[in-house]
Amino acid sequence: MKPILFYAPGACSLASHIALVEAGADFELRLVRLAKAEQRTPDYLQVNPKGRVPALVTERGVLTENPAILAYVAQNWPETGLGPIGDPWAMAEVNAFNSFLCSSVHVAFAHIFRPGRYADGDAAARAMREKSPQSLDDFFVLIEAKLEAGLWIHGDSFSVSDPYLYLFSRWFQRDGMGHPERFPRVRAHMERVHARPATQNALAAEALTGN
Ligand SMILES: N[C@@H](CCC(=O)N[C@@H](CS)C(=O)NCC(=O)O)C(=O)O
């Protein structure tokens, strides 16, 4: 069977989507409309009981969580060089960066987009929305510094971390997220990833326009 990626347009699943296209994988896309709460339908909960995208259905089972899907893509299509296969230290660095994006950067955005996940009430939502832009700026200071070492997040080789960072750099450009103008390397990195044919292919498949 072909792998099936369950995605929502412009959601964090875009990172796994771009990586699969970069890998040259032969896969199918299935749309999950978050605005229609399709992620909580019984059919989708059978795919991913967490009710989130992405989910990648493979012949060995369902994979969820972007860092896991990205590590799988890098290792399952090693010839495309999307990760430092055979170098445990370098692969751990890729996983460390992706875990940071997942557990810190994504969560700071979620405090803005979906505060109700974390606490009830308007006061709590307001407090999270006020705090998170500062947290995001602090995280992007670290990312900006890391990009001093090369064109891509891990230096000279493009890897699965690059589309993952691209996704969050896109979100960071939205109003009220922090101060993206302070991070020129992040911006240039986003534009480099944006220009790649795989990114353009994935954006077109998700019917997304702009940066
Ligand atoms: N840690 C998960 C996060 C997945 C996640 O939160 N996905 C969001 C879209 S960016 C989602 O499905 N939200 C739907 C909901 O919260 O109901 C990952 O990296 O895959």
CSV table of C-alpha atoms and ligand atoms in Angstrom, one decimal:
chain,number,residue,atom,x,y,z
A,1,MET,CA,0.0,0.0,0.0
A,2,LYS,CA,1.0,3.6,-0.5
A,3,PRO,CA,1.5,5.6,2.7
A,4,ILE,CA,-1.4,8.0,3.4
A,5,LEU,CA,-0.8,11.4,5.0
A,6,PHE,CA,-3.7,12.9,6.8
A,7,TYR,CA,-3.3,16.7,6.8
A,8,ALA,CA,-5.0,20.1,7.2
A,9,PRO,CA,-4.0,23.0,5.0
A,10,GLY,CA,-1.2,25.1,6.5
A,11,ALA,CA,-1.3,23.1,9.8
A,12,CYS,CA,1.8,21.5,11.3
A,13,SER,CA,1.2,18.6,9.0
A,14,LEU,CA,2.7,20.8,6.2
A,15,ALA,CA,6.2,19.9,7.5
A,16,SER,CA,5.7,16.1,7.1
A,17,HIS,CA,4.0,16.8,3.7
A,18,ILE,CA,7.0,18.7,2.4
A,19,ALA,CA,9.4,16.1,3.7
A,20,LEU,CA,7.5,13.3,1.9
A,21,VAL,CA,7.6,15.2,-1.3
A,22,GLU,CA,11.3,16.0,-0.8
A,23,ALA,CA,11.9,12.2,-0.3
A,24,GLY,CA,10.1,11.5,-3.6
A,25,ALA,CA,7.7,9.2,-1.7
A,26,ASP,CA,4.7,7.8,-3.6
A,27,PHE,CA,1.9,8.7,-1.1
A,28,GLU,CA,-1.7,9.7,-0.9
A,29,LEU,CA,-3.0,12.8,0.8
A,30,ARG,CA,-6.3,12.9,2.9
A,31,LEU,CA,-7.7,16.2,3.9
A,32,VAL,CA,-9.0,16.7,7.5
A,33,ARG,CA,-11.0,19.9,7.9
A,34,LEU,CA,-10.2,21.2,11.3
A,35,ALA,CA,-12.7,24.0,11.0
A,36,LYS,CA,-15.4,21.3,10.6
A,37,ALA,CA,-13.9,19.3,13.6
A,38,GLU,CA,-13.3,16.3,11.3
A,39,GLN,CA,-10.3,15.4,13.5
A,40,ARG,CA,-12.8,14.4,16.2
A,41,THR,CA,-15.0,12.2,14.0
A,42,PRO,CA,-15.1,8.5,15.0
A,43,ASP,CA,-13.6,7.6,11.6
A,44,TYR,CA,-10.6,9.9,12.1
A,45,LEU,CA,-10.2,8.9,15.8
A,46,GLN,CA,-9.6,5.4,14.6
A,47,VAL,CA,-6.7,6.6,12.6
A,48,ASN,CA,-5.3,8.9,15.3
A,49,PRO,CA,-7.0,8.7,18.7
A,50,LYS,CA,-5.3,12.0,19.7
A,51,GLY,CA,-7.5,13.8,17.2
A,52,ARG,CA,-4.7,15.7,15.6
A,53,VAL,CA,-2.9,16.0,12.2
A,54,PRO,CA,-0.5,14.8,10.9
A,55,ALA,CA,-1.0,11.0,10.8
A,56,LEU,CA,0.9,8.9,8.4
A,57,VAL,CA,-0.6,5.5,7.7
A,58,THR,CA,2.0,3.0,6.6
A,59,GLU,CA,1.9,-0.7,6.0
A,60,ARG,CA,3.4,-1.2,9.4
A,61,GLY,CA,0.9,1.0,11.2
A,62,VAL,CA,0.0,4.6,11.9
A,63,LEU,CA,2.7,7.1,12.8
A,64,THR,CA,1.8,10.4,14.5
A,65,GLU,CA,3.9,13.3,15.8
A,66,ASN,CA,5.9,15.4,13.3
A,67,PRO,CA,9.3,14.5,14.8
A,68,ALA,CA,8.6,10.8,14.5
A,69,ILE,CA,7.3,11.1,10.9
A,70,LEU,CA,10.2,13.3,9.9
A,71,ALA,CA,12.7,10.8,11.4
A,72,TYR,CA,10.9,8.0,9.6
A,73,VAL,CA,11.0,9.8,6.2
A,74,ALA,CA,14.7,10.6,6.6
A,75,GLN,CA,15.5,6.9,7.4
A,76,ASN,CA,13.0,5.2,5.0
A,77,TRP,CA,14.2,7.1,2.0
A,78,PRO,CA,17.9,7.4,2.9
A,79,GLU,CA,19.1,8.0,-0.7
A,80,THR,CA,17.5,11.4,-0.6
A,81,GLY,CA,19.8,12.6,2.1
A,82,LEU,CA,17.2,14.2,4.3
A,83,GLY,CA,19.0,13.2,7.5
A,84,PRO,CA,22.5,12.0,8.5
A,85,ILE,CA,21.8,8.3,8.3
A,86,GLY,CA,24.5,6.1,9.9
A,87,ASP,CA,25.7,8.9,12.1
A,88,PRO,CA,24.0,8.5,15.5
A,89,TRP,CA,25.3,11.8,16.9
A,90,ALA,CA,24.2,13.9,13.9
A,91,MET,CA,20.8,12.1,13.8
A,92,ALA,CA,20.3,12.8,17.5
A,93,GLU,CA,21.0,16.5,16.8
A,94,VAL,CA,18.3,16.5,14.1
A,95,ASN,CA,15.9,14.8,16.6
A,96,ALA,CA,16.9,17.3,19.3
A,97,PHE,CA,16.1,20.3,17.1
A,98,ASN,CA,12.8,18.7,15.9
A,99,SER,CA,11.8,17.9,19.5
A,100,PHE,CA,12.5,21.6,20.5
A,101,LEU,CA,10.2,22.8,17.7
A,102,CYS,CA,7.5,20.3,18.7
A,103,SER,CA,7.6,20.7,22.5
A,104,SER,CA,8.5,24.4,22.8
A,105,VAL,CA,7.9,26.4,19.7
A,106,HIS,CA,4.7,24.6,18.6
A,107,VAL,CA,3.3,24.8,22.1
A,108,ALA,CA,4.0,28.6,22.3
A,109,PHE,CA,2.0,29.0,19.1
A,110,ALA,CA,-0.7,26.7,20.5
A,111,HIS,CA,-1.0,29.0,23.6
A,112,ILE,CA,-2.1,31.7,21.1
A,113,PHE,CA,-4.2,29.6,18.7
A,114,ARG,CA,-5.8,27.2,21.1
A,115,PRO,CA,-5.4,28.4,24.7
A,116,GLY,CA,-8.4,26.3,25.7
A,117,ARG,CA,-6.2,23.3,25.4
A,118,TYR,CA,-4.2,24.4,28.4
A,119,ALA,CA,-6.6,26.3,30.8
A,120,ASP,CA,-10.2,27.4,31.0
A,121,GLY,CA,-11.4,31.0,31.1
A,122,ASP,CA,-10.8,34.3,29.4
A,123,ALA,CA,-8.2,35.5,31.9
A,124,ALA,CA,-6.0,32.5,31.3
A,125,ALA,CA,-6.4,32.7,27.5
A,126,ARG,CA,-5.5,36.4,27.7
A,127,ALA,CA,-2.4,35.7,29.9
A,128,MET,CA,-1.2,33.0,27.5
A,129,ARG,CA,-1.7,35.2,24.4
A,130,GLU,CA,0.2,38.0,26.1
A,131,LYS,CA,3.1,35.8,27.2
A,132,SER,CA,3.6,33.7,24.1
A,133,PRO,CA,5.0,36.4,21.7
A,134,GLN,CA,7.8,36.9,24.1
A,135,SER,CA,8.5,33.2,24.4
A,136,LEU,CA,8.5,32.9,20.6
A,137,ASP,CA,11.0,35.8,20.3
A,138,ASP,CA,13.2,34.0,22.8
A,139,PHE,CA,13.0,30.7,20.8
A,140,PHE,CA,13.7,32.5,17.5
A,141,VAL,CA,16.8,34.1,19.1
A,142,LEU,CA,18.2,30.6,19.5
A,143,ILE,CA,17.2,29.6,16.0
A,144,GLU,CA,18.6,32.7,14.4
A,145,ALA,CA,22.0,32.0,16.2
A,146,LYS,CA,21.9,28.4,14.9
A,147,LEU,CA,21.5,29.6,11.3
A,148,GLU,CA,24.8,31.4,11.5
A,149,ALA,CA,26.5,28.1,10.8
A,150,GLY,CA,25.1,27.6,7.3
A,151,LEU,CA,22.2,27.8,4.8
A,152,TRP,CA,20.2,25.1,6.5
A,153,ILE,CA,19.5,24.5,10.2
A,154,HIS,CA,22.1,21.8,10.5
A,155,GLY,CA,24.7,23.5,8.4
A,156,ASP,CA,25.3,22.8,4.8
A,157,SER,CA,23.0,19.9,4.3
A,158,PHE,CA,19.2,20.3,3.9
A,159,SER,CA,17.4,17.9,6.3
A,160,VAL,CA,13.9,17.2,7.5
A,161,SER,CA,14.4,19.9,10.1
A,162,ASP,CA,14.3,22.6,7.4
A,163,PRO,CA,10.6,22.1,6.3
A,164,TYR,CA,9.7,21.8,10.0
A,165,LEU,CA,11.3,25.2,10.8
A,166,TYR,CA,9.8,26.6,7.6
A,167,LEU,CA,6.3,25.8,8.9
A,168,PHE,CA,6.8,27.7,12.2
A,169,SER,CA,8.6,30.6,10.4
A,170,ARG,CA,5.4,31.0,8.3
A,171,TRP,CA,3.3,31.1,11.4
A,172,PHE,CA,5.7,33.6,13.0
A,173,GLN,CA,5.0,36.1,10.2
A,174,ARG,CA,1.4,36.4,11.2
A,175,ASP,CA,0.3,39.5,13.1
A,176,GLY,CA,0.8,39.4,16.9
A,177,MET,CA,3.2,36.5,17.0
A,178,GLY,CA,6.3,38.4,18.1
A,179,HIS,CA,8.9,40.3,16.2
A,180,PRO,CA,9.9,38.3,13.1
A,181,GLU,CA,11.6,41.4,11.7
A,182,ARG,CA,14.3,40.9,14.3
A,183,PHE,CA,15.4,37.6,12.7
A,184,PRO,CA,16.8,38.1,9.1
A,185,ARG,CA,18.4,34.7,8.9
A,186,VAL,CA,15.1,33.0,9.8
A,187,ARG,CA,13.4,35.0,7.1
A,188,ALA,CA,16.1,34.1,4.5
A,189,HIS,CA,15.9,30.5,5.5
A,190,MET,CA,12.1,30.6,5.1
A,191,GLU,CA,12.4,32.1,1.6
A,192,ARG,CA,15.0,29.4,0.6
A,193,VAL,CA,12.7,26.6,1.8
A,194,HIS,CA,9.7,28.3,0.2
A,195,ALA,CA,11.5,28.4,-3.2
A,196,ARG,CA,12.2,24.7,-3.3
A,197,PRO,CA,10.1,22.7,-5.8
A,198,ALA,CA,9.0,20.2,-3.1
A,199,THR,CA,7.6,23.1,-1.0
A,200,GLN,CA,5.9,24.6,-4.0
A,201,ASN,CA,4.4,21.2,-4.8
A,202,ALA,CA,3.1,20.7,-1.2
A,203,LEU,CA,1.7,24.3,-1.0
A,204,ALA,CA,-0.1,23.8,-4.3
A,205,ALA,CA,-1.5,20.4,-3.1
A,206,GLU,CA,-2.8,22.1,0.0
A,207,ALA,CA,-4.1,25.0,-2.1
A,208,LEU,CA,-2.0,27.5,-0.1
A,209,THR,CA,-0.7,30.8,-1.5
A,210,GLY,CA,1.8,33.3,-0.3
A,211,ASN,CA,4.6,32.7,2.1
B,1,LIG,N1,2.8,17.3,18.6
B,1,LIG,C1,1.9,17.1,17.5
B,1,LIG,C2,1.0,18.2,17.4
B,1,LIG,C3,-0.1,18.0,16.4
B,1,LIG,C4,-1.1,19.1,16.4
B,1,LIG,O1,-1.3,19.8,17.5
B,1,LIG,N2,-1.8,19.3,15.3
B,1,LIG,C5,-2.8,20.4,15.2
B,1,LIG,C6,-2.7,21.1,13.9
B,1,LIG,S1,-1.2,22.1,13.8
B,1,LIG,C7,-4.2,19.7,15.2
B,1,LIG,O2,-4.4,18.7,14.7
B,1,LIG,N3,-5.1,20.4,15.9
B,1,LIG,C8,-6.5,20.0,16.0
B,1,LIG,C9,-7.1,20.1,17.3
B,1,LIG,O3,-6.4,20.5,18.3
B,1,LIG,O4,-8.2,19.8,17.5
B,1,LIG,C10,2.8,16.9,16.2
B,1,LIG,O5,3.9,17.5,16.1
B,1,LIG,O6,2.4,16.2,15.3
